[in-house]
């Protein structure tokens, strides 16, 4: 038997509960993992609350992240006892996920943990920190170096935002954090932000072009925020877009792109190749300070996930939530 955040749908509606499941309920996949830690992310909150049609098939075990130890494997790539992680790939949406004490996962989705990263550390980072690193790598690939100017991070109190600030500051960038929770400004500055500004500067309709300020942007918000960030990005700057907390729409014009050469970089964290994932996690081991993660992490048990999920959607959760699935 194992416990899991189990999502079902029937004639009486949508349900998310902590369920005790038989091992025989696990999907027929080639790697069985004893999960030690998972996380709680915005997408998990949508799945648990049913506020968005994130879950594609029912029943479903929630959780887009997991880290643990291989129990058994039909794949030659993994052996019992290997420490592994899985993030993305449709876990918690199309495939049973990591908010459970056991998981059965396609070996193509599994990667070995770097020796320098423990299962707890991996989930302290999670998909949010991994996505933040992909954003930073994308900016670097377009020659956005620390000497080019300020980097704007929107949604700065979220998991992507907080970890992006910490990474960028460690690398020597000047970071400006945009947030709707100005009461958290001291924490954002402790992570490395040089300035904290209100999201109200970006969240309403703006002009096609605004005064140039940003050399680069990490945006996890979308909608008007993304449009205004692009409009105020400097010539030949770049914007890494990875989220939709404000909305999926993009009410912009082509002006920033054809008049200033601004690059809009879409960040896909779900189905990246193993080579890209390994590069990102290797960078995380060196460029995301553990002391920064400690500032923005809360620990929870499996049952706590159900209570915390609504707080994500109302913007009340800062940083990262690590879930010990055995508590």
GROMACS .gro file of C-alpha atoms in nm:
model
  327
    1UNK     CA    1   0.000   0.000   0.000
    2UNK     CA    2   0.105   0.361  -0.054
    3UNK     CA    3  -0.051   0.700   0.008
    4UNK     CA    4  -0.112   0.951  -0.270
    5UNK     CA    5  -0.293   1.272  -0.361
    6UNK     CA    6  -0.561   1.104  -0.568
    7UNK     CA    7  -0.781   1.300  -0.807
    8UNK     CA    8  -1.104   1.153  -0.940
    9UNK     CA    9  -1.413   1.271  -1.122
   10UNK     CA   10  -1.759   1.121  -1.114
   11UNK     CA   11  -2.126   1.216  -1.130
   12UNK     CA   12  -2.088   1.394  -0.795
   13UNK     CA   13  -1.807   1.616  -0.919
   14UNK     CA   14  -1.431   1.659  -0.894
   15UNK     CA   15  -1.246   1.516  -0.594
   16UNK     CA   16  -0.891   1.542  -0.455
   17UNK     CA   17  -0.818   1.326  -0.151
   18UNK     CA   18  -0.538   1.145   0.027
   19UNK     CA   19  -0.596   0.784  -0.070
   20UNK     CA   20  -0.430   0.458   0.033
   21UNK     CA   21  -0.370   0.262  -0.287
   22UNK     CA   22  -0.261  -0.093  -0.358
   23UNK     CA   23   0.071  -0.135  -0.539
   24UNK     CA   24  -0.125  -0.309  -0.813
   25UNK     CA   25  -0.293   0.025  -0.890
   26UNK     CA   26   0.035   0.165  -1.021
   27UNK     CA   27   0.050   0.213  -1.399
   28UNK     CA   28   0.245  -0.043  -1.602
   29UNK     CA   29   0.568   0.155  -1.650
   30UNK     CA   30   0.924   0.027  -1.651
   31UNK     CA   31   1.066   0.212  -1.349
   32UNK     CA   32   0.916   0.193  -0.999
   33UNK     CA   33   1.038   0.467  -0.764
   34UNK     CA   34   1.014   0.500  -0.388
   35UNK     CA   35   0.939   0.870  -0.365
   36UNK     CA   36   1.105   1.063  -0.084
   37UNK     CA   37   1.007   1.420  -0.171
   38UNK     CA   38   0.782   1.602  -0.411
   39UNK     CA   39   0.679   1.966  -0.440
   40UNK     CA   40   0.374   2.182  -0.473
   41UNK     CA   41   0.361   2.413  -0.775
   42UNK     CA   42   0.104   2.642  -0.933
   43UNK     CA   43   0.009   2.368  -1.181
   44UNK     CA   44  -0.035   2.121  -0.896
   45UNK     CA   45  -0.263   2.369  -0.722
   46UNK     CA   46  -0.476   2.396  -1.036
   47UNK     CA   47  -0.496   2.017  -1.056
   48UNK     CA   48  -0.585   1.969  -0.689
   49UNK     CA   49  -0.849   2.241  -0.680
   50UNK     CA   50  -0.990   2.166  -1.027
   51UNK     CA   51  -0.982   2.538  -1.110
   52UNK     CA   52  -0.836   2.465  -1.453
   53UNK     CA   53  -0.858   2.152  -1.673
   54UNK     CA   54  -0.499   2.051  -1.600
   55UNK     CA   55  -0.579   1.684  -1.540
   56UNK     CA   56  -0.626   1.506  -1.873
   57UNK     CA   57  -0.726   1.157  -1.755
   58UNK     CA   58  -0.891   1.018  -1.443
   59UNK     CA   59  -0.814   0.891  -1.193
   60UNK     CA   60  -0.487   1.081  -1.151
   61UNK     CA   61  -0.214   1.109  -0.889
   62UNK     CA   62  -0.107   1.474  -0.866
   63UNK     CA   63   0.247   1.609  -0.864
   64UNK     CA   64   0.468   1.734  -1.149
   65UNK     CA   65   0.790   1.666  -0.952
   66UNK     CA   66   0.944   1.378  -0.763
   67UNK     CA   67   1.278   1.264  -0.627
   68UNK     CA   68   1.356   0.929  -0.475
   69UNK     CA   69   1.516   0.588  -0.513
   70UNK     CA   70   1.458   0.324  -0.778
   71UNK     CA   71   1.286   0.017  -0.635
   72UNK     CA   72   1.280  -0.187  -0.955
   73UNK     CA   73   1.353  -0.130  -1.321
   74UNK     CA   74   1.295  -0.310  -1.648
   75UNK     CA   75   1.518  -0.052  -1.816
   76UNK     CA   76   1.892  -0.107  -1.849
   77UNK     CA   77   1.946   0.264  -1.773
   78UNK     CA   78   1.852   0.231  -1.406
   79UNK     CA   79   1.920  -0.004  -1.117
   80UNK     CA   80   1.757  -0.051  -0.778
   81UNK     CA   81   1.907   0.199  -0.536
   82UNK     CA   82   1.971   0.472  -0.793
   83UNK     CA   83   1.875   0.820  -0.677
   84UNK     CA   84   1.661   0.979  -0.948
   85UNK     CA   85   1.438   1.272  -1.022
   86UNK     CA   86   1.151   1.338  -1.260
   87UNK     CA   87   1.001   1.672  -1.348
   88UNK     CA   88   0.763   1.771  -1.623
   89UNK     CA   89   0.673   1.525  -1.900
   90UNK     CA   90   0.303   1.555  -1.817
   91UNK     CA   91   0.331   1.406  -1.468
   92UNK     CA   92   0.022   1.491  -1.269
   93UNK     CA   93  -0.163   1.570  -1.593
   94UNK     CA   94  -0.141   1.275  -1.834
   95UNK     CA   95   0.066   1.041  -1.618
   96UNK     CA   96   0.051   0.959  -1.247
   97UNK     CA   97   0.272   1.200  -1.060
   98UNK     CA   98   0.494   1.250  -0.761
   99UNK     CA   99   0.264   1.345  -0.473
  100UNK     CA  100   0.271   0.983  -0.361
  101UNK     CA  101   0.493   0.742  -0.173
  102UNK     CA  102   0.548   0.534  -0.487
  103UNK     CA  103   0.550   0.617  -0.857
  104UNK     CA  104   0.567   0.413  -1.176
  105UNK     CA  105   0.733   0.618  -1.449
  106UNK     CA  106   0.844   0.569  -1.809
  107UNK     CA  107   1.225   0.541  -1.803
  108UNK     CA  108   1.246   0.804  -2.078
  109UNK     CA  109   1.125   1.059  -1.821
  110UNK     CA  110   1.370   0.964  -1.545
  111UNK     CA  111   1.715   1.109  -1.488
  112UNK     CA  112   1.986   1.026  -1.239
  113UNK     CA  113   2.039   1.280  -0.964
  114UNK     CA  114   2.376   1.456  -0.984
  115UNK     CA  115   2.603   1.337  -0.704
  116UNK     CA  116   2.603   1.687  -0.556
  117UNK     CA  117   2.224   1.703  -0.521
  118UNK     CA  118   2.021   1.510  -0.263
  119UNK     CA  119   1.654   1.419  -0.319
  120UNK     CA  120   1.550   1.694  -0.076
  121UNK     CA  121   1.770   1.951  -0.251
  122UNK     CA  122   1.629   1.845  -0.589
  123UNK     CA  123   1.275   1.909  -0.475
  124UNK     CA  124   1.381   2.228  -0.298
  125UNK     CA  125   1.467   2.340  -0.652
  126UNK     CA  126   1.189   2.151  -0.832
  127UNK     CA  127   1.034   2.243  -1.164
  128UNK     CA  128   1.022   2.609  -1.061
  129UNK     CA  129   1.397   2.637  -1.004
  130UNK     CA  130   1.473   2.424  -1.307
  131UNK     CA  131   1.254   2.652  -1.519
  132UNK     CA  132   1.427   2.959  -1.378
  133UNK     CA  133   1.762   2.810  -1.480
  134UNK     CA  134   1.632   2.744  -1.832
  135UNK     CA  135   1.530   3.111  -1.850
  136UNK     CA  136   1.875   3.225  -1.741
  137UNK     CA  137   2.041   2.992  -1.992
  138UNK     CA  138   1.816   3.130  -2.268
  139UNK     CA  139   1.915   3.488  -2.185
  140UNK     CA  140   2.282   3.389  -2.180
  141UNK     CA  141   2.246   3.222  -2.520
  142UNK     CA  142   2.134   3.558  -2.661
  143UNK     CA  143   2.434   3.738  -2.518
  144UNK     CA  144   2.252   3.899  -2.227
  145UNK     CA  145   2.549   3.934  -1.992
  146UNK     CA  146   2.564   4.118  -1.658
  147UNK     CA  147   2.727   4.424  -1.816
  148UNK     CA  148   2.433   4.477  -2.054
  149UNK     CA  149   2.202   4.623  -1.790
  150UNK     CA  150   1.919   4.542  -1.553
  151UNK     CA  151   1.718   4.219  -1.560
  152UNK     CA  152   1.349   4.237  -1.471
  153UNK     CA  153   1.195   3.938  -1.291
  154UNK     CA  154   0.814   3.942  -1.285
  155UNK     CA  155   0.605   3.729  -1.050
  156UNK     CA  156   0.901   3.770  -0.821
  157UNK     CA  157   0.748   3.607  -0.514
  158UNK     CA  158   0.663   3.282  -0.693
  159UNK     CA  159   0.880   2.974  -0.724
  160UNK     CA  160   1.028   3.071  -1.060
  161UNK     CA  161   1.068   3.435  -0.963
  162UNK     CA  162   1.247   3.380  -0.634
  163UNK     CA  163   1.488   3.122  -0.772
  164UNK     CA  164   1.555   3.332  -1.083
  165UNK     CA  165   1.651   3.626  -0.861
  166UNK     CA  166   1.891   3.409  -0.661
  167UNK     CA  167   2.055   3.261  -0.972
  168UNK     CA  168   2.089   3.593  -1.154
  169UNK     CA  169   2.231   3.767  -0.847
  170UNK     CA  170   2.485   3.487  -0.796
  171UNK     CA  171   2.595   3.533  -1.158
  172UNK     CA  172   2.648   3.907  -1.111
  173UNK     CA  173   2.337   4.051  -1.276
  174UNK     CA  174   2.153   4.357  -1.146
  175UNK     CA  175   1.802   4.231  -1.076
  176UNK     CA  176   1.481   4.430  -1.040
  177UNK     CA  177   1.192   4.232  -0.892
  178UNK     CA  178   0.828   4.302  -0.976
  179UNK     CA  179   0.571   4.177  -0.726
  180UNK     CA  180   0.219   4.229  -0.602
  181UNK     CA  181   0.335   4.167  -0.246
  182UNK     CA  182   0.553   4.461  -0.156
  183UNK     CA  183   0.550   4.345   0.206
  184UNK     CA  184   0.791   4.071   0.092
  185UNK     CA  185   1.042   4.320  -0.051
  186UNK     CA  186   1.302   4.251   0.219
  187UNK     CA  187   1.308   3.881   0.133
  188UNK     CA  188   1.348   3.957  -0.238
  189UNK     CA  189   1.638   4.190  -0.160
  190UNK     CA  190   1.794   3.922   0.060
  191UNK     CA  191   1.780   3.691  -0.244
  192UNK     CA  192   1.973   3.949  -0.445
  193UNK     CA  193   1.724   4.194  -0.595
  194UNK     CA  194   1.867   4.546  -0.607
  195UNK     CA  195   1.522   4.702  -0.635
  196UNK     CA  196   1.164   4.586  -0.580
  197UNK     CA  197   0.879   4.749  -0.773
  198UNK     CA  198   0.504   4.701  -0.778
  199UNK     CA  199   0.349   4.479  -1.041
  200UNK     CA  200   0.093   4.755  -1.101
  201UNK     CA  201   0.351   4.916  -1.331
  202UNK     CA  202   0.304   4.625  -1.572
  203UNK     CA  203  -0.034   4.465  -1.510
  204UNK     CA  204  -0.257   4.712  -1.699
  205UNK     CA  205  -0.273   4.787  -2.075
  206UNK     CA  206   0.028   4.990  -2.184
  207UNK     CA  207   0.185   5.153  -2.486
  208UNK     CA  208   0.329   4.953  -2.778
  209UNK     CA  209   0.671   5.096  -2.692
  210UNK     CA  210   0.781   5.234  -2.356
  211UNK     CA  211   1.106   5.382  -2.230
  212UNK     CA  212   1.389   5.132  -2.273
  213UNK     CA  213   1.511   4.991  -1.943
  214UNK     CA  214   1.561   4.613  -1.933
  215UNK     CA  215   1.849   4.424  -2.091
  216UNK     CA  216   1.655   4.106  -2.022
  217UNK     CA  217   1.341   3.979  -1.856
  218UNK     CA  218   1.232   3.657  -1.684
  219UNK     CA  219   0.851   3.653  -1.699
  220UNK     CA  220   0.626   3.397  -1.536
  221UNK     CA  221   0.311   3.610  -1.556
  222UNK     CA  222   0.207   3.655  -1.919
  223UNK     CA  223  -0.077   3.880  -2.042
  224UNK     CA  224  -0.031   4.258  -2.001
  225UNK     CA  225   0.273   4.207  -1.779
  226UNK     CA  226   0.460   4.027  -2.055
  227UNK     CA  227   0.347   4.280  -2.316
  228UNK     CA  228   0.466   4.575  -2.105
  229UNK     CA  229   0.794   4.401  -2.023
  230UNK     CA  230   0.860   4.355  -2.395
  231UNK     CA  231   0.765   4.719  -2.464
  232UNK     CA  232   1.025   4.844  -2.214
  233UNK     CA  233   1.308   4.606  -2.308
  234UNK     CA  234   1.619   4.765  -2.459
  235UNK     CA  235   1.722   4.726  -2.821
  236UNK     CA  236   1.858   4.374  -2.885
  237UNK     CA  237   1.741   4.265  -2.541
  238UNK     CA  238   1.564   3.937  -2.468
  239UNK     CA  239   1.258   3.826  -2.274
  240UNK     CA  240   1.225   3.468  -2.144
  241UNK     CA  241   0.855   3.379  -2.107
  242UNK     CA  242   0.768   3.075  -1.897
  243UNK     CA  243   0.435   3.129  -1.724
  244UNK     CA  244   0.077   3.255  -1.732
  245UNK     CA  245  -0.013   3.360  -1.378
  246UNK     CA  246  -0.194   3.670  -1.510
  247UNK     CA  247  -0.327   3.502  -1.823
  248UNK     CA  248  -0.252   3.317  -2.147
  249UNK     CA  249  -0.321   3.620  -2.364
  250UNK     CA  250  -0.044   3.839  -2.506
  251UNK     CA  251  -0.194   4.183  -2.586
  252UNK     CA  252   0.112   4.326  -2.758
  253UNK     CA  253   0.219   4.459  -3.097
  254UNK     CA  254   0.513   4.372  -3.319
  255UNK     CA  255   0.676   4.709  -3.238
  256UNK     CA  256   0.932   4.586  -2.979
  257UNK     CA  257   1.039   4.305  -3.208
  258UNK     CA  258   1.075   4.488  -3.538
  259UNK     CA  259   1.181   4.832  -3.412
  260UNK     CA  260   1.413   4.727  -3.131
  261UNK     CA  261   1.503   4.371  -3.219
  262UNK     CA  262   1.373   4.240  -2.886
  263UNK     CA  263   1.383   3.859  -2.869
  264UNK     CA  264   1.087   3.678  -2.712
  265UNK     CA  265   1.209   3.339  -2.593
  266UNK     CA  266   0.952   3.074  -2.508
  267UNK     CA  267   1.070   2.841  -2.229
  268UNK     CA  268   0.945   2.483  -2.248
  269UNK     CA  269   1.029   2.308  -1.922
  270UNK     CA  270   0.803   2.007  -1.980
  271UNK     CA  271   0.957   1.807  -2.264
  272UNK     CA  272   1.318   1.923  -2.277
  273UNK     CA  273   1.581   1.674  -2.390
  274UNK     CA  274   1.788   1.484  -2.137
  275UNK     CA  275   2.099   1.675  -2.251
  276UNK     CA  276   1.937   2.012  -2.174
  277UNK     CA  277   1.802   1.884  -1.842
  278UNK     CA  278   2.142   1.755  -1.734
  279UNK     CA  279   2.305   2.085  -1.827
  280UNK     CA  280   2.044   2.281  -1.633
  281UNK     CA  281   2.072   2.064  -1.321
  282UNK     CA  282   2.452   2.083  -1.334
  283UNK     CA  283   2.423   2.461  -1.341
  284UNK     CA  284   2.175   2.453  -1.053
  285UNK     CA  285   2.431   2.269  -0.841
  286UNK     CA  286   2.676   2.559  -0.880
  287UNK     CA  287   2.465   2.870  -0.948
  288UNK     CA  288   2.165   2.846  -0.714
  289UNK     CA  289   2.287   2.916  -0.360
  290UNK     CA  290   2.145   2.671  -0.100
  291UNK     CA  291   2.118   2.957   0.150
  292UNK     CA  292   1.884   3.137  -0.090
  293UNK     CA  293   1.665   2.829  -0.119
  294UNK     CA  294   1.643   2.813   0.261
  295UNK     CA  295   1.499   3.166   0.266
  296UNK     CA  296   1.208   3.077   0.038
  297UNK     CA  297   1.116   2.720   0.134
  298UNK     CA  298   0.841   2.582   0.347
  299UNK     CA  299   0.816   2.211   0.426
  300UNK     CA  300   0.490   2.019   0.422
  301UNK     CA  301   0.349   1.671   0.452
  302UNK     CA  302   0.139   1.493   0.193
  303UNK     CA  303  -0.195   1.587   0.352
  304UNK     CA  304  -0.087   1.951   0.379
  305UNK     CA  305  -0.083   1.975  -0.001
  306UNK     CA  306  -0.461   1.978  -0.013
  307UNK     CA  307  -0.480   2.272   0.228
  308UNK     CA  308  -0.198   2.472   0.070
  309UNK     CA  309  -0.315   2.438  -0.292
  310UNK     CA  310  -0.584   2.713  -0.273
  311UNK     CA  311  -0.327   2.953  -0.123
  312UNK     CA  312  -0.120   2.921  -0.441
  313UNK     CA  313  -0.409   3.039  -0.653
  314UNK     CA  314  -0.474   3.340  -0.430
  315UNK     CA  315  -0.106   3.440  -0.440
  316UNK     CA  316  -0.038   3.368  -0.074
  317UNK     CA  317   0.255   3.128  -0.118
  318UNK     CA  318   0.605   3.265  -0.153
  319UNK     CA  319   0.884   3.062  -0.307
  320UNK     CA  320   0.897   2.685  -0.276
  321UNK     CA  321   0.695   2.414  -0.101
  322UNK     CA  322   0.874   2.083  -0.049
  323UNK     CA  323   0.647   1.790   0.030
  324UNK     CA  324   0.775   1.500   0.239
  325UNK     CA  325   0.542   1.230   0.107
  326UNK     CA  326   0.602   1.013   0.414
  327UNK     CA  327   0.458   1.270   0.655
   0.00000   0.00000   0.00000
